[in-house]
Coordinates of C-alpha atoms in Angstrom, one line a residue:
X1 CA -40.5 140.2 -55.8
X2 CA -41.4 139.8 -59.5
X3 CA -40.2 136.7 -61.9
X4 CA -40.1 137.4 -65.9
X5 CA -40.6 134.2 -67.8
X6 CA -41.7 134.0 -71.0
X7 CA -43.2 130.9 -70.5
X8 CA -44.9 130.3 -67.5
X9 CA -46.9 126.4 -67.0
X10 CA -49.4 124.3 -67.9
X11 CA -46.6 124.6 -71.3
X12 CA -44.1 122.0 -70.3
X13 CA -40.7 122.9 -69.2
X14 CA -37.7 122.7 -67.3
X15 CA -37.9 126.8 -66.5
X16 CA -41.2 126.2 -66.2
X17 CA -41.1 124.0 -63.6
X18 CA -38.4 126.7 -62.7
X19 CA -40.6 129.2 -61.9
X20 CA -43.4 128.2 -59.8
X21 CA -40.9 126.3 -57.6
X22 CA -39.2 129.6 -56.9
X23 CA -42.8 131.3 -56.7
X24 CA -43.9 128.8 -54.1
X25 CA -40.5 128.4 -51.8
X26 CA -39.8 132.1 -51.6
X27 CA -43.1 132.9 -50.6
X28 CA -42.3 130.8 -47.8
X29 CA -39.6 132.7 -46.9
X30 CA -41.4 136.1 -46.6
X31 CA -41.1 137.8 -50.3
X32 CA -44.4 138.7 -51.4
X33 CA -43.4 137.2 -55.4
X34 CA -45.6 138.2 -58.8
X35 CA -44.9 136.4 -61.4
X36 CA -45.6 138.3 -64.8
X37 CA -45.0 135.8 -68.2
X38 CA -45.9 136.2 -72.2
X39 CA -49.8 135.3 -73.0
X40 CA -50.3 131.9 -73.9
X41 CA -52.6 131.6 -76.9
X42 CA -54.8 128.6 -74.9
X43 CA -55.0 132.6 -72.1
X44 CA -53.7 130.1 -69.2
X45 CA -51.1 131.4 -67.4
X46 CA -49.6 129.9 -64.2
X47 CA -49.3 134.7 -64.3
X48 CA -50.2 137.5 -61.6
X49 CA -49.6 139.1 -64.8
X50 CA -48.9 138.1 -68.7
X51 CA -48.5 140.3 -72.0
X52 CA -49.7 140.3 -75.5
X53 CA -48.2 138.3 -77.5
X54 CA -47.3 136.0 -81.1
X55 CA -45.5 132.5 -81.3
X56 CA -43.4 132.5 -84.2
X57 CA -42.9 129.3 -85.8
X58 CA -41.4 127.4 -86.2
X59 CA -40.0 127.1 -82.6
X60 CA -43.1 128.7 -81.7
X61 CA -40.4 131.6 -80.7
X62 CA -42.6 134.5 -78.1
X63 CA -42.3 137.6 -79.2
X64 CA -44.1 140.3 -77.2
X65 CA -46.8 142.8 -78.7
X66 CA -48.4 144.7 -76.2
X67 CA -48.4 145.3 -72.7
X68 CA -45.3 147.5 -71.3
X69 CA -47.3 149.6 -69.3
X70 CA -47.7 146.6 -67.6
X71 CA -44.2 145.6 -67.6
X72 CA -42.8 149.5 -66.5
X73 CA -45.7 149.5 -64.2
X74 CA -44.2 146.0 -62.2
X75 CA -40.4 146.2 -61.9
X76 CA -40.9 149.9 -60.4
X77 CA -42.8 148.1 -57.6
X78 CA -40.5 145.1 -57.7
X79 CA -37.7 145.2 -55.5
X80 CA -35.6 143.4 -57.5
X81 CA -36.6 141.6 -61.0
X82 CA -35.8 138.1 -61.0
X83 CA -36.1 137.1 -65.0
X84 CA -35.1 133.2 -67.1
X85 CA -34.4 132.8 -70.7
X86 CA -31.2 133.7 -72.4
X87 CA -32.9 133.7 -75.6
X88 CA -35.9 134.4 -74.9
X89 CA -37.0 138.2 -75.9
X90 CA -39.5 139.7 -73.1
X91 CA -36.6 138.8 -69.9
X92 CA -33.6 140.9 -72.3
X93 CA -36.3 143.5 -72.0
X94 CA -37.2 142.8 -68.9
X95 CA -33.6 143.2 -67.4
X96 CA -33.3 147.0 -69.5
X97 CA -35.5 148.2 -68.2
X98 CA -35.0 147.3 -64.8
X99 CA -31.4 149.0 -65.4
X100 CA -34.0 152.1 -66.2
X101 CA -35.6 151.8 -63.9
X102 CA -33.2 151.3 -60.9
X103 CA -33.7 147.7 -59.7
X104 CA -31.2 145.7 -60.6
X105 CA -32.4 142.1 -62.4
X106 CA -31.1 138.5 -61.7
X107 CA -30.5 136.8 -65.2
X108 CA -31.3 133.0 -64.4
X109 CA -29.5 131.3 -66.7
X110 CA -31.0 127.8 -67.6
X111 CA -28.3 126.2 -70.3
X112 CA -25.1 125.2 -69.9
X113 CA -23.8 126.8 -72.8
X114 CA -23.2 124.0 -74.9
X115 CA -24.0 124.7 -79.6
X116 CA -27.1 124.6 -80.9
X117 CA -26.0 121.2 -83.3
X118 CA -29.2 119.7 -83.1
X119 CA -31.7 122.5 -83.8
X120 CA -32.9 124.5 -86.6
X121 CA -29.5 126.2 -88.8
X122 CA -31.6 129.5 -89.1
X123 CA -34.0 129.6 -86.3
X124 CA -31.1 128.4 -83.4
X125 CA -27.6 128.7 -84.5
X126 CA -27.8 132.2 -87.2
X127 CA -30.7 134.2 -85.6
X128 CA -30.0 133.3 -81.6
X129 CA -26.6 134.0 -82.3
X130 CA -27.1 137.5 -83.7
X131 CA -29.4 138.0 -80.7
X132 CA -27.0 136.6 -78.0
X133 CA -23.9 139.0 -79.3
X134 CA -26.3 141.7 -80.5
X135 CA -28.4 141.7 -77.6
X136 CA -28.3 138.9 -74.5
X137 CA -24.3 139.4 -73.5
X138 CA -25.3 143.7 -73.1
X139 CA -28.6 142.2 -70.7
X140 CA -26.6 139.8 -68.5
X141 CA -23.8 142.7 -68.0
X142 CA -26.4 145.0 -66.5
X143 CA -27.3 142.3 -63.9
X144 CA -27.2 139.0 -62.1
X145 CA -25.8 135.8 -64.1
X146 CA -26.8 133.3 -62.0
X147 CA -27.3 129.6 -63.3
X148 CA -28.4 126.9 -61.5
X149 CA -25.6 124.2 -62.9
X150 CA -22.4 124.2 -62.7
X151 CA -22.0 123.5 -66.5
X152 CA -23.7 127.0 -66.6
X153 CA -21.6 128.2 -65.2
X154 CA -18.8 127.5 -67.6
X155 CA -21.1 127.6 -70.9
X156 CA -21.7 131.1 -69.5
X157 CA -18.5 131.9 -69.2
X158 CA -17.1 131.2 -72.5
X159 CA -20.9 131.9 -74.7
X160 CA -20.9 134.7 -73.2
X161 CA -18.3 135.9 -70.7
X162 CA -19.4 136.6 -67.6
X163 CA -19.5 135.1 -64.3
X164 CA -22.7 134.0 -63.2
X165 CA -23.3 133.0 -59.6
X166 CA -24.1 128.9 -59.1
X167 CA -27.3 128.3 -57.5
X168 CA -28.1 124.6 -56.5
X169 CA -31.3 124.1 -58.4
X170 CA -34.7 123.8 -55.4
X171 CA -36.1 120.4 -55.8
X172 CA -38.9 121.3 -53.8
X173 CA -41.2 118.8 -51.8
X174 CA -40.5 115.7 -53.0
X175 CA -43.1 112.5 -52.6
X176 CA -41.0 110.0 -51.1
X177 CA -40.2 106.7 -53.5
X178 CA -42.2 103.6 -53.3
X179 CA -40.0 100.2 -52.5
X180 CA -40.1 98.2 -56.1
X181 CA -38.9 94.5 -56.9
X182 CA -38.1 93.2 -60.5
X183 CA -38.5 89.7 -60.8
X184 CA -37.3 87.7 -62.6
X185 CA -39.3 86.9 -65.8
X186 CA -41.6 90.5 -64.5
X187 CA -41.4 93.4 -67.6
X188 CA -38.8 96.1 -67.0
X189 CA -40.7 99.5 -67.0
X190 CA -39.0 102.5 -68.2
X191 CA -39.7 105.6 -67.6
X192 CA -38.7 109.1 -70.5
X193 CA -40.0 112.4 -69.4
X194 CA -39.2 115.8 -71.9
X195 CA -40.3 117.5 -74.6
X196 CA -39.8 115.8 -77.8
X197 CA -37.3 117.5 -79.6
X198 CA -34.2 116.8 -81.2
X199 CA -32.3 118.3 -77.9
X200 CA -34.0 116.0 -76.1
X201 CA -33.2 112.7 -77.9
X202 CA -36.4 110.8 -77.6
X203 CA -35.9 108.4 -80.5
X204 CA -32.7 107.5 -79.1
X205 CA -34.7 106.1 -76.1
X206 CA -36.4 103.5 -78.6
X207 CA -33.5 102.8 -79.7
X208 CA -31.9 101.4 -76.7
X209 CA -35.2 100.2 -75.5
X210 CA -34.8 98.2 -78.9
X211 CA -31.9 96.7 -77.6
X212 CA -32.5 96.1 -74.1
X213 CA -35.1 93.8 -74.8
X214 CA -33.2 91.4 -77.2
X215 CA -31.7 90.3 -73.6
X216 CA -35.3 90.6 -72.1
X217 CA -38.5 91.7 -71.4
X218 CA -39.3 95.4 -71.4
X219 CA -42.0 99.3 -72.1
X220 CA -40.8 102.3 -72.8
X221 CA -42.9 105.7 -71.0
X222 CA -43.5 108.2 -72.7
X223 CA -44.1 111.3 -70.7
X224 CA -44.1 114.1 -72.5
X225 CA -45.3 116.6 -76.0
X226 CA -43.2 118.3 -79.1
X227 CA -42.2 118.4 -82.9
X228 CA -40.9 114.5 -82.4
X229 CA -44.7 113.2 -81.1
X230 CA -46.1 113.1 -85.0
X231 CA -42.5 110.8 -85.4
X232 CA -42.5 108.1 -82.1
X233 CA -46.5 108.5 -82.9
X234 CA -45.5 106.6 -85.8
X235 CA -43.2 104.5 -84.1
X236 CA -45.7 103.3 -82.1
X237 CA -48.0 102.2 -84.1
X238 CA -46.0 98.8 -84.8
X239 CA -43.9 98.8 -81.2
X240 CA -46.4 97.9 -79.0
X241 CA -44.5 98.6 -76.0
X242 CA -43.6 101.5 -77.3
X243 CA -46.2 104.0 -75.0
X244 CA -46.6 107.7 -75.2
X245 CA -48.0 109.5 -72.4
X246 CA -48.0 113.0 -73.6
X247 CA -47.8 116.2 -71.2
X248 CA -49.0 115.6 -68.0
X249 CA -47.8 117.6 -64.8
X250 CA -46.0 117.0 -61.9
X251 CA -47.6 115.1 -59.8
X252 CA -48.8 113.4 -62.6
X253 CA -44.5 112.8 -63.4
X254 CA -44.3 112.3 -59.9
X255 CA -45.7 108.8 -60.1
X256 CA -44.8 107.7 -63.1
X257 CA -41.3 107.9 -62.8
X258 CA -42.5 106.0 -59.5
X259 CA -44.4 103.2 -61.3
X260 CA -40.8 102.9 -63.4
X261 CA -38.3 100.7 -62.6
X262 CA -35.4 102.8 -63.7
X263 CA -35.6 106.7 -65.5
X264 CA -34.1 107.0 -69.1
X265 CA -32.1 110.2 -69.8
X266 CA -31.2 110.1 -73.2
X267 CA -30.6 114.3 -73.7
X268 CA -27.4 115.4 -76.5
X269 CA -27.4 119.0 -75.2
X270 CA -28.2 120.2 -71.4
X271 CA -27.5 121.6 -68.1
X272 CA -29.8 121.0 -65.1
X273 CA -31.1 117.9 -65.9
X274 CA -34.2 118.8 -63.7
X275 CA -36.3 115.3 -65.4
X276 CA -33.0 112.5 -64.5
X277 CA -31.8 115.1 -60.8
X278 CA -35.7 115.2 -58.8
X279 CA -36.0 111.0 -59.7
X280 CA -32.5 110.5 -58.6
X281 CA -33.5 112.7 -55.4
X282 CA -35.6 110.7 -54.4
X283 CA -33.5 106.8 -54.5
X284 CA -35.3 105.5 -58.0
X285 CA -32.4 104.7 -60.5
X286 CA -31.4 106.6 -63.4
X287 CA -29.3 105.8 -66.8
X288 CA -28.1 108.7 -68.4
X289 CA -26.5 110.6 -71.4
X290 CA -23.1 112.5 -69.5
X291 CA -24.3 115.7 -70.9
X292 CA -24.9 119.0 -68.5
X293 CA -24.7 118.3 -64.2
X294 CA -25.6 114.4 -65.2
X295 CA -22.8 112.7 -64.2
X296 CA -22.6 114.9 -60.3
X297 CA -25.6 114.1 -59.9
X298 CA -24.5 110.5 -59.4
X299 CA -22.8 111.4 -56.0
X300 CA -22.0 107.6 -56.1
X301 CA -18.4 106.7 -57.7
X302 CA -20.0 103.7 -57.8
X303 CA -23.3 104.6 -59.5
X304 CA -20.9 106.6 -62.3
X305 CA -21.3 103.6 -64.5
X306 CA -25.0 104.3 -65.3
X307 CA -24.3 107.9 -66.7
X308 CA -23.1 106.5 -69.5
X309 CA -21.8 108.8 -73.7
X310 CA -25.1 110.7 -75.6
X311 CA -25.4 109.0 -79.0
X312 CA -24.6 105.7 -77.5
X313 CA -27.4 103.2 -77.5
X314 CA -25.2 100.4 -76.6
X315 CA -23.8 101.0 -74.1
X316 CA -27.1 103.4 -72.6
X317 CA -28.6 99.1 -73.7
X318 CA -26.0 97.7 -71.5
X319 CA -25.5 100.3 -68.1
X320 CA -30.0 99.7 -68.3
X321 CA -29.9 95.6 -68.1
X322 CA -26.9 96.3 -65.6
X323 CA -29.3 97.7 -63.6
X324 CA -31.6 95.3 -63.6
X325 CA -29.4 92.7 -63.3
X326 CA -29.0 93.7 -60.1
X327 CA -31.9 95.3 -59.8
X328 CA -32.3 95.2 -55.3
X329 CA -28.6 95.9 -55.1
X330 CA -28.4 99.1 -57.1
X331 CA -32.2 100.0 -55.7
X332 CA -29.8 100.3 -52.7
X333 CA -27.1 102.2 -53.7
X334 CA -29.4 104.9 -56.0
X335 CA -31.4 105.4 -52.0
X336 CA -28.4 106.7 -50.7
X337 CA -27.3 108.5 -53.1
X338 CA -30.9 110.1 -53.3
X339 CA -30.3 111.2 -50.0
X340 CA -26.2 112.8 -50.7
X341 CA -28.3 114.8 -53.6
X342 CA -30.4 115.8 -51.6
X343 CA -28.2 118.1 -49.0
X344 CA -26.4 120.0 -52.4
X345 CA -29.6 120.7 -53.6
X346 CA -31.0 122.1 -50.4
X347 CA -28.8 125.3 -50.4
X348 CA -30.9 126.0 -53.2
X349 CA -34.0 128.2 -51.8
X350 CA -31.5 130.0 -48.9
X351 CA -28.3 130.8 -52.0
X352 CA -31.7 132.4 -54.2
X353 CA -33.8 134.4 -51.3
X354 CA -29.1 135.9 -50.2
X355 CA -28.9 137.1 -53.7
X356 CA -31.9 138.5 -53.9
X357 CA -31.6 140.7 -51.0
X358 CA -28.3 141.5 -52.5
X359 CA -29.9 142.4 -55.5
X360 CA -32.7 144.4 -53.5
X361 CA -30.7 146.8 -50.9
X362 CA -27.0 145.8 -51.7
X363 CA -24.3 144.6 -50.4
X364 CA -24.1 143.7 -46.9
X365 CA -21.4 145.8 -46.2
X366 CA -22.5 148.7 -48.5

């Protein structure tokens, strides 16, 4: 089985984490997995095969410029192909090559299908939309579309006119959370994890914590990298409570989230929201904006109060303060929620493996 993705670890992002997680989980189920990706400028990539590529500014859009024989050969050797990332060229080319070589590709859609209202006009809204109409719609119709979020299933229908199968995001083994207390006079430790881009909206997190600090002492620890780093760095210079921690490994992120009292997501546009799914699945309290699958991650109706409207710093700050005001009680509620969330996503690896069998060997009655 061949997994194709423009980006893989150590490049940070949800797609990269999924490729790594899926590779390990499918290998444990007996699949011989190989990964093919664009070759990053630094030359380091968690892939078996990399293709020479250029990364076009300003967004670093990956453009493969060589390695076509390797792509043809790897797809020909595979029983099934899994491609990731609808707006990147390599996965779409791989899906077309799979069709030519008589292989069925599973096309994993990682987005929600929401409009790119906060992104570059030329890169995302003009060129990206043209690419979707001219290329992505065709390759999706030649593939088996799969969405890792329920929001993405509806988005695929609206944006591309296709029906995508839903695969609950396959969670890897998560370390247990530390039972943490919050004293009345203790600074509230808030952890934000994600790419430093407009759609993830880390600037709103700073605004939110400024409001929280009007009522109680709090710190904000930001993990990630991206185009907003310099802007955040300027804010941090006169805000000692704002700590920029940079990009970290998956294990280090798990430790950072466990060390916090609450995780915060201020995303304006998202799908699975892995940055909150994982801490929630560990029972760590999370306050999040209501985008993508975030509302569904709060399985308990009682916890829905901590999933707030996007771009509303007052509501987000109020949710954090409400959580802190009765922290031991809410921590127990999040622990119960975690059990239900893990059960819901436990079928993800098996569901993905079943779809691979269909792609490789056909329907059971064929």
